């Protein structure tokens, strides 16, 4: 049977993708960000899974205000890189895993979570920046991501957004689905977005280090308590885009019930307008 081996959590700041794509990763400002991922790139080389289930949010690139799925699972064989206004990022297209994605959709929908099935979807910085941070920048022409990726898009852009509690319980349903897939696959679940940031309005630039540290502590040690935090607390304390953090609870819910091993923890301010947070948790 398939099993979940580890979960990875990281912010997805688009300027990180631009820094990599424009060759600025050696600049002192960006070095402080990328230093936090040196361990992680080696860790992923040592612990390459068969499939990554990547929880992220689309930023009105695949979905517009015309159609807003709360939870959308990518079941295609391939996902092109979205053009967010400056041309697609020069990174490889994402190969999916249609068999596992279809199985998870079947299992999770029968467990009462209404997923939208997506068979055609470009993926934006919400998905590609975490891959770049963890895998490094492609060498021109001869690079593919290390394994298939199932994109799982969550609406945290347009209200109403799903609660942390629902996200956590959905993670548990995803774990059950993976563990009932009849192939010996090692699967990682990644939760992305956050940490505290607000991009618009009078509070633009808001960073709340205390909130972020407490969130990381609770995500590791008391996720079921963290899952009770209402959406409005994220927005008030972590900024309007801090609500992206509920996606981390999906990945955490997919982990075993016993305490995980904290393989890596990193926090840095700033990257663009955002606090960057990053965790790697291994199932024990
Ligand atoms: C920024 C952060 C985001 O999460 C995002 O989606 C867009 C911009 C920023 O910090 O600039
Ligand atoms: Fe974002």
Coordinates of C-alpha atoms and ligand atoms in Angstrom, one line a residue:
X1 CA 0.0 0.0 0.0
X2 CA 1.0 3.6 -0.4
X3 CA 2.1 5.6 2.6
X4 CA 2.8 9.2 3.7
X5 CA 6.5 9.5 4.7
X6 CA 6.8 13.2 5.4
X7 CA 5.3 16.6 5.1
X8 CA 7.0 19.9 3.9
X9 CA 5.7 23.4 4.7
X10 CA 6.9 26.5 3.0
X11 CA 5.9 30.1 1.9
X12 CA 5.5 30.7 -1.8
X13 CA 6.5 34.3 -2.4
X14 CA 6.5 35.1 -6.1
X15 CA 9.6 37.3 -5.8
X16 CA 11.5 34.2 -4.8
X17 CA 10.7 32.7 -8.2
X18 CA 11.8 35.9 -9.9
X19 CA 15.0 36.0 -7.9
X20 CA 15.9 32.5 -9.1
X21 CA 14.8 33.0 -12.7
X22 CA 16.7 36.3 -13.0
X23 CA 19.9 35.0 -11.5
X24 CA 19.7 37.1 -8.3
X25 CA 19.8 34.2 -5.8
X26 CA 23.4 35.1 -4.8
X27 CA 22.5 38.7 -3.7
X28 CA 22.8 39.2 0.1
X29 CA 19.1 39.9 0.4
X30 CA 18.1 36.6 -1.2
X31 CA 21.0 34.6 0.3
X32 CA 19.4 34.9 3.7
X33 CA 16.2 33.4 2.3
X34 CA 17.9 30.6 0.3
X35 CA 20.2 29.7 3.1
X36 CA 17.2 28.2 4.9
X37 CA 16.6 25.8 2.1
X38 CA 20.1 24.4 1.7
X39 CA 19.4 21.6 4.2
X40 CA 16.0 21.0 2.5
X41 CA 17.4 20.5 -1.0
X42 CA 19.8 17.8 0.3
X43 CA 17.0 16.3 2.4
X44 CA 14.8 16.0 -0.7
X45 CA 17.6 14.4 -2.7
X46 CA 18.0 11.8 0.2
X47 CA 14.3 11.4 0.6
X48 CA 12.8 11.7 -2.9
X49 CA 9.2 10.4 -2.7
X50 CA 7.4 8.7 -5.6
X51 CA 4.7 11.4 -5.5
X52 CA 4.3 14.8 -4.0
X53 CA 0.7 15.8 -3.1
X54 CA 1.1 19.6 -3.2
X55 CA -1.5 21.8 -1.4
X56 CA -1.3 25.4 -2.6
X57 CA -3.5 28.2 -3.7
X58 CA -4.1 29.5 -7.2
X59 CA -3.9 33.4 -7.4
X60 CA -6.6 34.0 -10.0
X61 CA -4.5 32.4 -12.8
X62 CA -6.2 29.0 -13.3
X63 CA -9.5 30.1 -11.7
X64 CA -11.0 33.6 -12.0
X65 CA -14.0 35.1 -10.1
X66 CA -16.1 33.2 -12.7
X67 CA -15.5 29.9 -10.9
X68 CA -14.1 29.5 -7.4
X69 CA -13.7 25.9 -6.2
X70 CA -12.9 25.5 -2.5
X71 CA -10.9 22.4 -3.0
X72 CA -9.7 21.3 -6.5
X73 CA -7.7 18.2 -7.2
X74 CA -5.5 18.0 -10.3
X75 CA -6.1 14.7 -12.1
X76 CA -4.3 15.4 -15.3
X77 CA -1.1 13.8 -16.6
X78 CA 0.6 17.1 -17.1
X79 CA 0.1 20.7 -15.8
X80 CA 1.6 23.7 -17.8
X81 CA 3.2 26.6 -16.1
X82 CA 0.9 29.6 -15.8
X83 CA 1.7 32.9 -17.4
X84 CA 1.1 35.4 -14.5
X85 CA 1.8 38.4 -16.6
X86 CA 5.5 38.2 -17.4
X87 CA 5.4 34.9 -19.4
X88 CA 5.5 31.5 -17.8
X89 CA 8.4 30.8 -15.3
X90 CA 11.2 29.0 -17.1
X91 CA 10.7 25.8 -15.1
X92 CA 9.6 22.4 -16.3
X93 CA 5.9 21.5 -16.7
X94 CA 4.6 19.5 -13.8
X95 CA 3.9 15.8 -14.4
X96 CA 0.8 14.5 -12.5
X97 CA -0.2 11.1 -11.2
X98 CA -3.7 10.6 -12.6
X99 CA -4.1 7.1 -11.0
X100 CA -3.4 8.2 -7.4
X101 CA -5.2 11.5 -7.9
X102 CA -8.4 9.7 -9.1
X103 CA -8.1 7.3 -6.2
X104 CA -7.8 10.1 -3.7
X105 CA -10.7 11.9 -5.3
X106 CA -12.9 8.8 -5.0
X107 CA -12.0 8.1 -1.4
X108 CA -12.1 11.7 -0.1
X109 CA -15.4 12.5 -1.9
X110 CA -16.9 9.3 -0.4
X111 CA -15.7 10.6 2.9
X112 CA -17.9 13.7 2.4
X113 CA -15.4 16.3 1.2
X114 CA -16.6 17.9 -2.0
X115 CA -13.6 18.1 -4.3
X116 CA -13.7 19.7 -7.8
X117 CA -12.0 17.4 -10.3
X118 CA -9.7 19.3 -12.6
X119 CA -8.4 17.7 -15.8
X120 CA -6.8 20.8 -17.3
X121 CA -5.1 23.5 -15.2
X122 CA -2.0 25.8 -15.4
X123 CA -0.1 26.0 -12.1
X124 CA 1.1 29.3 -10.8
X125 CA 3.8 30.5 -8.3
X126 CA 1.8 29.0 -5.4
X127 CA 3.0 25.6 -6.7
X128 CA 6.2 26.3 -8.6
X129 CA 8.0 28.4 -6.0
X130 CA 7.8 25.7 -3.3
X131 CA 9.1 23.2 -5.9
X132 CA 12.0 25.6 -6.9
X133 CA 12.9 26.2 -3.2
X134 CA 13.0 22.5 -2.5
X135 CA 14.5 21.2 -5.8
X136 CA 16.7 24.1 -6.9
X137 CA 16.7 25.9 -10.3
X138 CA 16.6 23.8 -13.5
X139 CA 19.8 23.5 -15.5
X140 CA 18.7 24.7 -19.0
X141 CA 17.2 21.9 -21.2
X142 CA 17.8 18.9 -19.0
X143 CA 15.7 19.1 -15.9
X144 CA 12.5 17.6 -14.7
X145 CA 11.0 17.9 -11.2
X146 CA 12.1 14.8 -9.2
X147 CA 8.8 13.0 -9.2
X148 CA 5.1 13.4 -10.2
X149 CA 3.1 16.1 -8.4
X150 CA -0.6 16.1 -7.7
X151 CA -1.7 19.8 -7.5
X152 CA -4.4 20.4 -4.8
X153 CA -5.7 24.0 -5.0
X154 CA -7.5 25.6 -2.1
X155 CA -9.5 28.8 -2.3
X156 CA -7.9 31.2 0.2
X157 CA -8.2 34.2 -2.1
X158 CA -11.9 35.0 -2.3
X159 CA -14.2 34.8 0.7
X160 CA -15.7 32.5 2.0
X161 CA -12.6 30.4 2.7
X162 CA -12.5 26.9 4.3
X163 CA -11.9 26.7 8.1
X164 CA -8.6 25.4 9.5
X165 CA -10.7 22.6 11.1
X166 CA -12.1 21.5 7.8
X167 CA -8.6 21.6 6.2
X168 CA -7.2 19.5 9.1
X169 CA -9.9 16.9 8.7
X170 CA -9.5 16.9 5.0
X171 CA -5.8 16.0 5.6
X172 CA -6.9 13.0 7.6
X173 CA -9.2 11.9 4.8
X174 CA -6.3 12.3 2.3
X175 CA -4.1 10.1 4.6
X176 CA -6.8 7.4 4.6
X177 CA -7.1 7.6 0.8
X178 CA -3.3 7.3 0.3
X179 CA -3.0 4.4 2.7
X180 CA -5.7 2.5 0.7
X181 CA -3.9 2.9 -2.7
X182 CA -2.7 -0.5 -3.8
X183 CA 0.9 0.3 -4.8
X184 CA 4.0 0.7 -2.6
X185 CA 4.3 4.4 -3.2
X186 CA 6.1 6.8 -0.8
X187 CA 4.0 10.0 -0.8
X188 CA 4.9 13.4 0.7
X189 CA 2.2 16.0 1.4
X190 CA 3.3 19.6 1.1
X191 CA 1.4 22.6 2.7
X192 CA 2.3 25.9 1.2
X193 CA 1.6 29.7 1.4
X194 CA 1.9 32.1 4.4
X195 CA 3.3 33.1 6.7
X196 CA 2.1 36.4 8.0
X197 CA 1.6 39.0 5.2
X198 CA -0.8 41.5 3.9
X199 CA -0.4 42.9 0.4
X200 CA -3.0 45.6 0.3
X201 CA -4.9 48.3 2.3
X202 CA -3.7 50.4 5.3
X203 CA -2.1 47.3 7.0
X204 CA 0.0 46.4 3.9
X205 CA 3.4 45.0 5.0
X206 CA 2.1 43.6 8.2
X207 CA 4.3 40.9 9.8
X208 CA 3.6 39.2 13.1
X209 CA 6.6 37.2 14.3
X210 CA 4.9 36.1 17.5
X211 CA 1.9 34.7 15.6
X212 CA 4.2 32.9 13.2
X213 CA 6.3 31.4 15.9
X214 CA 3.3 30.2 17.9
X215 CA 1.7 28.8 14.7
X216 CA 4.9 26.7 13.9
X217 CA 5.0 25.5 17.5
X218 CA 1.4 24.4 17.5
X219 CA 1.5 23.0 14.1
X220 CA 4.3 20.6 15.3
X221 CA 3.0 19.8 18.8
X222 CA -0.7 20.5 19.0
X223 CA -2.3 20.6 15.5
X224 CA -5.7 19.6 16.7
X225 CA -5.8 22.7 18.9
X226 CA -4.4 24.9 16.1
X227 CA -7.2 23.5 13.8
X228 CA -9.8 25.2 16.0
X229 CA -8.4 28.7 15.3
X230 CA -11.2 30.6 13.4
X231 CA -10.4 32.2 10.0
X232 CA -10.9 35.7 11.4
X233 CA -7.9 35.2 13.8
X234 CA -5.6 34.6 10.9
X235 CA -6.8 37.7 9.1
X236 CA -6.6 39.9 12.2
X237 CA -3.3 38.6 13.5
X238 CA -1.4 37.3 10.4
X239 CA -2.8 39.7 7.7
X240 CA -5.3 39.2 4.9
X241 CA -2.9 36.8 3.1
X242 CA -1.9 35.1 6.3
X243 CA -5.1 33.0 5.8
X244 CA -3.0 31.0 3.3
X245 CA -1.7 29.2 6.4
X246 CA -4.9 27.1 6.7
X247 CA -3.4 25.0 3.9
X248 CA -0.6 23.9 6.2
X249 CA -3.2 22.1 8.3
X250 CA -4.1 19.9 5.3
X251 CA -0.6 18.6 5.2
X252 CA -0.4 18.3 9.0
X253 CA -3.7 16.3 9.1
X254 CA -2.2 13.9 6.6
X255 CA 0.6 12.9 9.0
X256 CA 0.4 10.0 11.5
X257 CA -1.3 10.7 14.9
X258 CA 2.0 10.2 16.9
X259 CA 4.5 13.0 17.2
X260 CA 6.5 13.7 14.0
X261 CA 10.3 14.2 13.8
X262 CA 11.1 17.8 13.1
X263 CA 13.8 17.4 10.5
X264 CA 14.1 21.2 9.8
X265 CA 12.7 24.5 10.9
X266 CA 13.4 27.9 9.4
X267 CA 12.0 31.4 9.7
X268 CA 13.1 34.7 8.0
X269 CA 11.7 38.2 7.5
X270 CA 11.5 39.6 4.9
X271 CA 11.1 38.2 1.4
X272 CA 9.2 40.8 -0.6
X273 CA 6.2 41.6 1.7
X274 CA 6.2 38.3 3.4
X275 CA 7.6 36.4 6.4
X276 CA 9.1 33.1 5.1
X277 CA 8.4 30.0 7.2
X278 CA 9.5 26.5 6.5
X279 CA 9.2 23.1 8.2
X280 CA 10.0 19.5 7.3
X281 CA 8.2 16.9 9.4
X282 CA 8.9 13.2 9.1
X283 CA 6.5 10.4 10.1
X284 CA 8.0 8.3 12.9
Ligands
LIG1 C1 3.5 38.3 -2.3 C2 3.2 37.2 -1.5 C3 2.2 36.2 -1.9 O1 1.8 35.2 -1.1 C4 1.6 36.4 -3.1 O2 0.8 35.4 -3.5 C5 1.9 37.5 -3.9 C6 2.8 38.4 -3.5 C7 4.5 39.2 -1.8 O3 5.0 39.2 -0.7 O4 4.9 40.1 -2.6
LIG2 FE1 0.1 33.9 -2.1

